[in-house]
mmCIF file of C-alpha atoms in Angstrom:
data_model
loop_
_atom_site.group_PDB
_atom_site.id
_atom_site.type_symbol
_atom_site.label_atom_id
_atom_site.label_comp_id
_atom_site.label_asym_id
_atom_site.label_seq_id
_atom_site.Cartn_x
_atom_site.Cartn_y
_atom_site.Cartn_z
ATOM 1 C CA MET A 517 17.140 -50.945 -27.323
ATOM 2 C CA SER A 518 15.889 -47.617 -26.028
ATOM 3 C CA ALA A 519 12.915 -47.637 -23.659
ATOM 4 C CA ILE A 520 11.564 -44.662 -25.643
ATOM 5 C CA SER A 521 11.592 -44.330 -29.442
ATOM 6 C CA LEU A 522 12.432 -41.146 -31.346
ATOM 7 C CA GLY A 523 8.798 -40.672 -32.337
ATOM 8 C CA GLN A 524 7.670 -41.030 -28.738
ATOM 9 C CA SER A 525 10.379 -38.607 -27.602
ATOM 10 C CA VAL A 526 9.030 -35.951 -29.995
ATOM 11 C CA ILE A 527 5.496 -36.367 -28.647
ATOM 12 C CA LEU A 528 6.671 -36.256 -25.046
ATOM 13 C CA GLY A 529 8.845 -33.227 -25.817
ATOM 14 C CA VAL A 530 5.823 -31.374 -27.197
ATOM 15 C CA VAL A 531 3.704 -32.320 -24.163
ATOM 16 C CA GLU A 532 6.470 -31.228 -21.791
ATOM 17 C CA GLY A 533 7.035 -27.939 -23.591
ATOM 18 C CA VAL A 534 3.345 -27.030 -23.708
ATOM 19 C CA THR A 535 2.491 -27.999 -20.131
ATOM 20 C CA GLU A 536 5.618 -27.313 -18.047
ATOM 21 C CA PHE A 537 4.761 -23.705 -17.283
ATOM 22 C CA LEU A 538 1.013 -23.736 -17.811
ATOM 23 C CA PRO A 539 -0.810 -24.483 -14.534
ATOM 24 C CA VAL A 540 -2.108 -27.825 -15.801
ATOM 25 C CA SER A 541 0.595 -30.263 -14.555
ATOM 26 C CA SER A 542 3.302 -31.338 -16.969
ATOM 27 C CA THR A 543 3.948 -34.466 -14.883
ATOM 28 C CA GLY A 544 0.309 -35.442 -15.072
ATOM 29 C CA HIS A 545 0.120 -34.925 -18.832
ATOM 30 C CA LEU A 546 3.384 -36.800 -19.388
ATOM 31 C CA LYS A 547 2.150 -39.755 -17.343
ATOM 32 C CA ILE A 548 -1.150 -39.798 -19.222
ATOM 33 C CA THR A 549 0.636 -39.600 -22.590
ATOM 34 C CA GLU A 550 3.074 -42.334 -21.587
ATOM 35 C CA GLY A 551 0.172 -44.507 -20.487
ATOM 36 C CA LEU A 552 -1.656 -44.021 -23.808
ATOM 37 C CA MET A 553 1.540 -45.012 -25.655
ATOM 38 C CA ASP A 554 2.014 -48.080 -23.417
ATOM 39 C CA ILE A 555 5.215 -46.669 -21.927
ATOM 40 C CA PRO A 556 5.679 -47.928 -18.322
ATOM 41 C CA VAL A 557 5.527 -44.761 -16.193
ATOM 42 C CA ASN A 558 7.481 -46.341 -13.317
ATOM 43 C CA ASP A 559 10.387 -47.568 -15.480
ATOM 44 C CA PRO A 560 13.585 -45.878 -14.145
ATOM 45 C CA ALA A 561 14.600 -44.964 -17.699
ATOM 46 C CA VAL A 562 11.231 -43.306 -18.328
ATOM 47 C CA VAL A 563 11.292 -41.461 -15.002
ATOM 48 C CA GLY A 564 14.772 -40.209 -15.804
ATOM 49 C CA PHE A 565 13.829 -39.275 -19.365
ATOM 50 C CA THR A 566 10.881 -37.123 -18.284
ATOM 51 C CA ALA A 567 13.049 -35.335 -15.715
ATOM 52 C CA VAL A 568 15.826 -34.647 -18.216
ATOM 53 C CA ILE A 569 13.611 -33.213 -20.978
ATOM 54 C CA GLN A 570 12.440 -30.668 -18.412
ATOM 55 C CA VAL A 571 15.887 -29.115 -18.823
ATOM 56 C CA GLY A 572 14.839 -28.130 -22.345
ATOM 57 C CA ALA A 573 11.886 -26.224 -20.923
ATOM 58 C CA ILE A 574 14.109 -24.622 -18.281
ATOM 59 C CA ALA A 575 16.571 -23.590 -20.994
ATOM 60 C CA ALA A 576 13.658 -21.819 -22.677
ATOM 61 C CA VAL A 577 13.084 -19.839 -19.470
ATOM 62 C CA LEU A 578 16.759 -18.935 -19.288
ATOM 63 C CA VAL A 579 16.688 -17.631 -22.855
ATOM 64 C CA TYR A 580 13.344 -15.851 -22.543
ATOM 65 C CA PHE A 581 14.274 -14.117 -19.274
ATOM 66 C CA PHE A 582 17.982 -13.784 -20.069
ATOM 67 C CA LYS A 583 18.142 -10.021 -19.416
ATOM 68 C CA ASP A 584 16.260 -10.353 -16.124
ATOM 69 C CA ILE A 585 18.481 -13.211 -14.988
ATOM 70 C CA VAL A 586 21.667 -11.328 -15.881
ATOM 71 C CA ARG A 587 20.379 -8.299 -13.973
ATOM 72 C CA ILE A 588 19.549 -10.359 -10.874
ATOM 73 C CA VAL A 589 22.790 -12.374 -10.912
ATOM 74 C CA THR A 590 24.833 -9.217 -11.471
ATOM 75 C CA ALA A 591 23.120 -7.502 -8.530
ATOM 76 C CA TRP A 592 23.780 -10.592 -6.400
ATOM 77 C CA GLY A 593 27.468 -10.566 -7.341
ATOM 78 C CA ARG A 594 27.788 -6.853 -6.550
ATOM 79 C CA GLY A 595 26.072 -7.383 -3.218
ATOM 80 C CA LEU A 596 28.490 -10.130 -2.234
ATOM 81 C CA ARG A 597 31.374 -7.697 -2.730
ATOM 82 C CA ASP A 598 29.822 -4.442 -1.567
ATOM 83 C CA LYS A 599 27.567 -4.019 1.476
ATOM 84 C CA GLU A 600 26.082 -0.868 0.012
ATOM 85 C CA GLU A 601 24.585 -2.916 -2.833
ATOM 86 C CA ARG A 602 22.756 -5.317 -0.528
ATOM 87 C CA HIS A 603 19.691 -3.097 -0.177
ATOM 88 C CA HIS A 604 18.905 -3.610 -3.873
ATOM 89 C CA HIS A 605 15.768 -5.706 -4.476
ATOM 90 C CA ASP A 606 17.477 -7.853 -7.124
ATOM 91 C CA TYR A 607 20.235 -8.837 -4.673
ATOM 92 C CA LYS A 608 17.658 -9.851 -2.079
ATOM 93 C CA PHE A 609 15.560 -11.652 -4.685
ATOM 94 C CA ALA A 610 18.522 -13.816 -5.733
ATOM 95 C CA TRP A 611 18.944 -15.005 -2.149
ATOM 96 C CA TRP A 612 15.199 -15.566 -1.813
ATOM 97 C CA VAL A 613 15.218 -17.904 -4.816
ATOM 98 C CA ILE A 614 18.116 -19.852 -3.286
ATOM 99 C CA TRP A 615 16.474 -20.173 0.124
ATOM 100 C CA ALA A 616 13.056 -20.958 -1.354
ATOM 101 C CA THR A 617 14.540 -23.875 -3.317
ATOM 102 C CA ILE A 618 15.960 -25.666 -0.273
ATOM 103 C CA PRO A 619 12.634 -27.115 1.034
ATOM 104 C CA ILE A 620 11.767 -28.876 -2.228
ATOM 105 C CA VAL A 621 15.297 -30.269 -2.524
ATOM 106 C CA VAL A 622 15.158 -31.705 0.998
ATOM 107 C CA VAL A 623 11.701 -33.221 0.522
ATOM 108 C CA GLY A 624 12.575 -34.483 -2.950
ATOM 109 C CA LEU A 625 15.603 -36.413 -1.710
ATOM 110 C CA ALA A 626 13.914 -37.683 1.459
ATOM 111 C CA ALA A 627 10.700 -38.806 -0.206
ATOM 112 C CA LYS A 628 12.187 -40.092 -3.492
ATOM 113 C CA PRO A 629 11.035 -43.746 -2.994
ATOM 114 C CA LEU A 630 7.503 -42.570 -2.199
ATOM 115 C CA ILE A 631 7.408 -40.097 -5.090
ATOM 116 C CA GLU A 632 8.578 -42.704 -7.601
ATOM 117 C CA GLY A 633 6.435 -45.430 -6.011
ATOM 118 C CA PRO A 634 2.845 -45.151 -4.720
ATOM 119 C CA LEU A 635 2.475 -41.440 -5.480
ATOM 120 C CA ALA A 636 3.321 -42.019 -9.156
ATOM 121 C CA SER A 637 -0.101 -43.650 -9.672
ATOM 122 C CA LEU A 638 -2.401 -42.164 -12.307
ATOM 123 C CA TRP A 639 -5.182 -42.269 -9.699
ATOM 124 C CA VAL A 640 -3.158 -39.746 -7.717
ATOM 125 C CA VAL A 641 -2.667 -37.662 -10.856
ATOM 126 C CA ALA A 642 -6.413 -37.583 -11.567
ATOM 127 C CA GLY A 643 -7.318 -36.618 -8.014
ATOM 128 C CA SER A 644 -4.586 -33.994 -7.857
ATOM 129 C CA LEU A 645 -5.699 -32.392 -11.122
ATOM 130 C CA ILE A 646 -9.173 -31.804 -9.711
ATOM 131 C CA ALA A 647 -8.024 -30.816 -6.211
ATOM 132 C CA GLY A 648 -5.520 -28.375 -7.686
ATOM 133 C CA SER A 649 -8.295 -26.866 -9.794
ATOM 134 C CA ALA A 650 -10.294 -26.044 -6.675
ATOM 135 C CA VAL A 651 -7.265 -24.398 -5.064
ATOM 136 C CA MET A 652 -6.546 -22.363 -8.189
ATOM 137 C CA TRP A 653 -10.136 -21.167 -8.517
ATOM 138 C CA VAL A 654 -10.277 -20.097 -4.857
ATOM 139 C CA ALA A 655 -6.913 -18.334 -5.139
ATOM 140 C CA ASP A 656 -7.915 -16.439 -8.274
ATOM 141 C CA GLN A 657 -11.218 -15.377 -6.720
ATOM 142 C CA MET A 658 -9.843 -14.417 -3.290
ATOM 143 C CA GLY A 659 -6.607 -12.785 -4.422
ATOM 144 C CA ARG A 660 -6.767 -9.012 -4.676
ATOM 145 C CA HIS A 661 -4.170 -8.832 -7.497
ATOM 146 C CA LYS A 662 -2.795 -5.559 -6.141
ATOM 147 C CA ARG A 663 0.921 -6.315 -5.712
ATOM 148 C CA GLY A 664 3.500 -6.271 -8.499
ATOM 149 C CA GLU A 665 6.828 -8.043 -8.879
ATOM 150 C CA ASP A 666 8.739 -5.262 -7.093
ATOM 151 C CA ASP A 667 6.486 -5.722 -4.054
ATOM 152 C CA THR A 668 7.508 -9.340 -3.419
ATOM 153 C CA SER A 669 9.176 -10.201 -0.118
ATOM 154 C CA PHE A 670 11.196 -13.009 1.454
ATOM 155 C CA LYS A 671 7.974 -14.373 2.983
ATOM 156 C CA ASP A 672 6.333 -14.469 -0.452
ATOM 157 C CA ALA A 673 9.271 -16.309 -2.000
ATOM 158 C CA MET A 674 9.445 -18.890 0.800
ATOM 159 C CA LEU A 675 5.714 -19.623 0.808
ATOM 160 C CA VAL A 676 5.576 -19.880 -2.974
ATOM 161 C CA GLY A 677 8.776 -21.972 -3.014
ATOM 162 C CA CYS A 678 7.407 -24.373 -0.394
ATOM 163 C CA SER A 679 4.183 -24.782 -2.366
ATOM 164 C CA GLN A 680 6.226 -26.610 -5.025
ATOM 165 C CA ILE A 681 6.292 -29.551 -2.618
ATOM 166 C CA LEU A 682 2.579 -30.129 -3.294
ATOM 167 C CA ALA A 683 3.317 -30.867 -6.944
ATOM 168 C CA LEU A 684 6.323 -32.987 -6.016
ATOM 169 C CA LEU A 685 4.277 -35.242 -3.740
ATOM 170 C CA PHE A 686 1.080 -35.183 -5.767
ATOM 171 C CA PRO A 687 1.805 -35.307 -9.522
ATOM 172 C CA GLY A 688 -1.121 -33.679 -11.227
ATOM 173 C CA PHE A 689 -1.346 -30.819 -8.744
ATOM 174 C CA SER A 690 1.063 -28.855 -10.983
ATOM 175 C CA ARG A 691 4.142 -26.981 -9.824
ATOM 176 C CA SER A 692 3.087 -23.924 -11.797
ATOM 177 C CA GLY A 693 -0.471 -24.217 -10.511
ATOM 178 C CA ALA A 694 0.645 -24.521 -6.894
ATOM 179 C CA THR A 695 3.108 -21.627 -7.062
ATOM 180 C CA MET A 696 0.791 -19.312 -8.989
ATOM 181 C CA SER A 697 -2.135 -20.081 -6.676
ATOM 182 C CA THR A 698 -0.033 -19.373 -3.590
ATOM 183 C CA ALA A 699 1.212 -16.110 -5.093
ATOM 184 C CA LEU A 700 -2.369 -15.066 -5.904
ATOM 185 C CA LEU A 701 -3.432 -15.791 -2.316
ATOM 186 C CA LEU A 702 -0.622 -13.445 -1.259
ATOM 187 C CA ASP A 703 -2.324 -10.761 -3.393
ATOM 188 C CA LEU A 704 0.247 -10.662 -6.203
ATOM 189 C CA ASP A 705 -1.205 -9.807 -9.589
ATOM 190 C CA ARG A 706 -1.378 -12.566 -12.205
ATOM 191 C CA VAL A 707 1.687 -11.470 -14.174
ATOM 192 C CA ALA A 708 3.828 -11.125 -11.024
ATOM 193 C CA ALA A 709 2.606 -14.534 -9.804
ATOM 194 C CA THR A 710 3.479 -16.118 -13.145
ATOM 195 C CA ARG A 711 6.945 -14.574 -13.348
ATOM 196 C CA LEU A 712 7.725 -15.572 -9.746
ATOM 197 C CA SER A 713 6.692 -19.115 -10.593
ATOM 198 C CA PHE A 714 9.107 -19.107 -13.532
ATOM 199 C CA PHE A 715 12.083 -17.864 -11.527
ATOM 200 C CA LEU A 716 11.511 -20.287 -8.648
ATOM 201 C CA GLY A 717 11.235 -23.170 -11.090
ATOM 202 C CA ILE A 718 14.663 -22.626 -12.632
ATOM 203 C CA PRO A 719 16.876 -24.122 -9.879
ATOM 204 C CA ALA A 720 14.407 -26.802 -8.786
ATOM 205 C CA LEU A 721 13.696 -28.224 -12.240
ATOM 206 C CA THR A 722 17.278 -27.864 -13.496
ATOM 207 C CA GLY A 723 18.541 -29.711 -10.434
ATOM 208 C CA ALA A 724 15.988 -32.496 -10.918
ATOM 209 C CA GLY A 725 16.972 -32.938 -14.557
ATOM 210 C CA LEU A 726 20.693 -33.089 -13.869
ATOM 211 C CA TYR A 727 20.156 -35.440 -10.911
ATOM 212 C CA GLU A 728 18.188 -37.889 -13.069
ATOM 213 C CA LEU A 729 20.526 -37.690 -16.086
ATOM 214 C CA LYS A 730 22.647 -40.681 -15.108
ATOM 215 C CA ASP A 731 19.558 -42.838 -14.530
ATOM 216 C CA ALA A 732 17.992 -41.789 -17.827
ATOM 217 C CA VAL A 733 21.046 -42.737 -19.887
ATOM 218 C CA GLY A 734 22.189 -45.673 -17.783
ATOM 219 C CA SER A 735 18.786 -47.343 -17.607
ATOM 220 C CA GLY A 736 18.134 -47.534 -21.346
ATOM 221 C CA ALA A 737 16.363 -44.311 -22.308
ATOM 222 C CA GLY A 738 18.846 -43.787 -25.137
ATOM 223 C CA ALA A 739 20.918 -40.706 -25.876
ATOM 224 C CA ALA A 740 19.159 -39.822 -29.168
ATOM 225 C CA PRO A 741 15.606 -39.770 -27.730
ATOM 226 C CA ILE A 742 16.823 -37.670 -24.786
ATOM 227 C CA VAL A 743 18.465 -35.105 -27.081
ATOM 228 C CA VAL A 744 15.432 -34.951 -29.401
ATOM 229 C CA GLY A 745 12.919 -34.732 -26.560
ATOM 230 C CA THR A 746 14.899 -31.998 -24.823
ATOM 231 C CA ALA A 747 15.281 -29.954 -28.021
ATOM 232 C CA VAL A 748 11.579 -30.199 -28.836
ATOM 233 C CA SER A 749 10.587 -29.237 -25.287
ATOM 234 C CA PHE A 750 12.847 -26.159 -25.514
ATOM 235 C CA VAL A 751 11.235 -24.833 -28.708
ATOM 236 C CA VAL A 752 7.674 -25.520 -27.606
ATOM 237 C CA ALA A 753 8.226 -24.215 -24.061
ATOM 238 C CA TYR A 754 9.615 -20.916 -25.355
ATOM 239 C CA ALA A 755 6.424 -20.328 -27.349
ATOM 240 C CA SER A 756 4.325 -21.445 -24.380
ATOM 241 C CA ILE A 757 6.004 -18.937 -22.031
ATOM 242 C CA ALA A 758 5.428 -16.043 -24.408
ATOM 243 C CA TRP A 759 1.771 -17.004 -24.836
ATOM 244 C CA LEU A 760 1.122 -17.493 -21.104
ATOM 245 C CA LEU A 761 2.481 -14.084 -20.074
ATOM 246 C CA LYS A 762 0.241 -12.386 -22.639
ATOM 247 C CA PHE A 763 -2.751 -14.490 -21.602
ATOM 248 C CA VAL A 764 -2.569 -13.851 -17.834
ATOM 249 C CA ALA A 765 -2.203 -10.113 -18.425
ATOM 250 C CA ARG A 766 -5.757 -10.043 -19.781
ATOM 251 C CA HIS A 767 -7.557 -13.140 -18.481
ATOM 252 C CA SER A 768 -8.281 -15.027 -15.268
ATOM 253 C CA PHE A 769 -7.183 -18.626 -14.616
ATOM 254 C CA ASN A 770 -10.734 -19.967 -15.082
ATOM 255 C CA ALA A 771 -9.935 -21.579 -18.437
ATOM 256 C CA PHE A 772 -7.181 -23.629 -16.805
ATOM 257 C CA VAL A 773 -9.487 -24.597 -13.936
ATOM 258 C CA VAL A 774 -12.123 -25.951 -16.313
ATOM 259 C CA TYR A 775 -9.519 -27.728 -18.450
ATOM 260 C CA ARG A 776 -7.960 -29.449 -15.425
ATOM 261 C CA ILE A 777 -11.342 -30.679 -14.196
ATOM 262 C CA VAL A 778 -12.207 -32.090 -17.631
ATOM 263 C CA ILE A 779 -8.838 -33.864 -17.917
ATOM 264 C CA GLY A 780 -9.074 -35.175 -14.344
ATOM 265 C CA LEU A 781 -12.557 -36.592 -14.889
ATOM 266 C CA ALA A 782 -11.523 -38.073 -18.248
ATOM 267 C CA LEU A 783 -8.550 -39.745 -16.596
ATOM 268 C CA PHE A 784 -10.767 -41.206 -13.882
ATOM 269 C CA GLY A 785 -12.943 -42.590 -16.662
ATOM 270 C CA LEU A 786 -10.012 -44.104 -18.568
ATOM 271 C CA LEU A 787 -8.687 -45.723 -15.403
ATOM 272 C CA GLY A 788 -12.110 -46.957 -14.289
ATOM 273 C CA THR A 789 -12.823 -48.602 -17.653
ATOM 274 C CA GLY A 790 -9.382 -50.164 -17.874
ATOM 275 C CA VAL A 791 -8.284 -48.210 -20.944
ATOM 276 C CA LEU A 792 -5.315 -46.968 -18.897
ATOM 277 C CA SER A 793 -3.469 -48.780 -16.130
ATOM 278 C CA ALA A 794 -2.626 -46.849 -12.987
#
């Protein structure tokens, strides 16, 4: 029997799609949802399932930013063949994404037992949700929002890429929240920070999903729930991306800060009263 039913896979797919790119922690919300549905969050099949359905959300990014990705990859290919093309920002940006992904890959492989063990606790998720809120609020207030996407540099990409490690080690901190906050502290505007977060998430999250695929299927997650969950996360994530880019163009991140604090405090309450098990 599958560790996750079709109905549960639909719910988890919706949660993944809504929260993957919003700065509210998809991992945290998935763990909370799994806990409320009595799904063991540390079951290898469940861990693999949640990593694989992220590929649906990543596919949504690939479709939504297809023209941008083609432009960047094309510039990278031209630069590999022609030195004259290597001054182009898109060529440099492609390399920056590659280099900025290496730190999270190294830490992810080295700290895998810790990440899937003690750090997977819902207590960690609750604390990280609130701590990440403080970081996001400070970043949004201190950032001068004066630099656009064309102003990004190798230093920006590396610092933002390395900030993904915070979310890897502390589920609840939010990969999107960490990357966007770091970009804001580097004075990027909100739209540029959001788009940079999207692009840096593509290789990291795709790699994680593919790496966990064998464990998800081999440990009893079931092929049908994986397919359904991934498809649902794709559709919902696409709509979420479109909404987020419009939202950050006109609003601050304060709404997300307040939401994260409320969810973090609620989770502490559920854990403290025994409604949820850590």
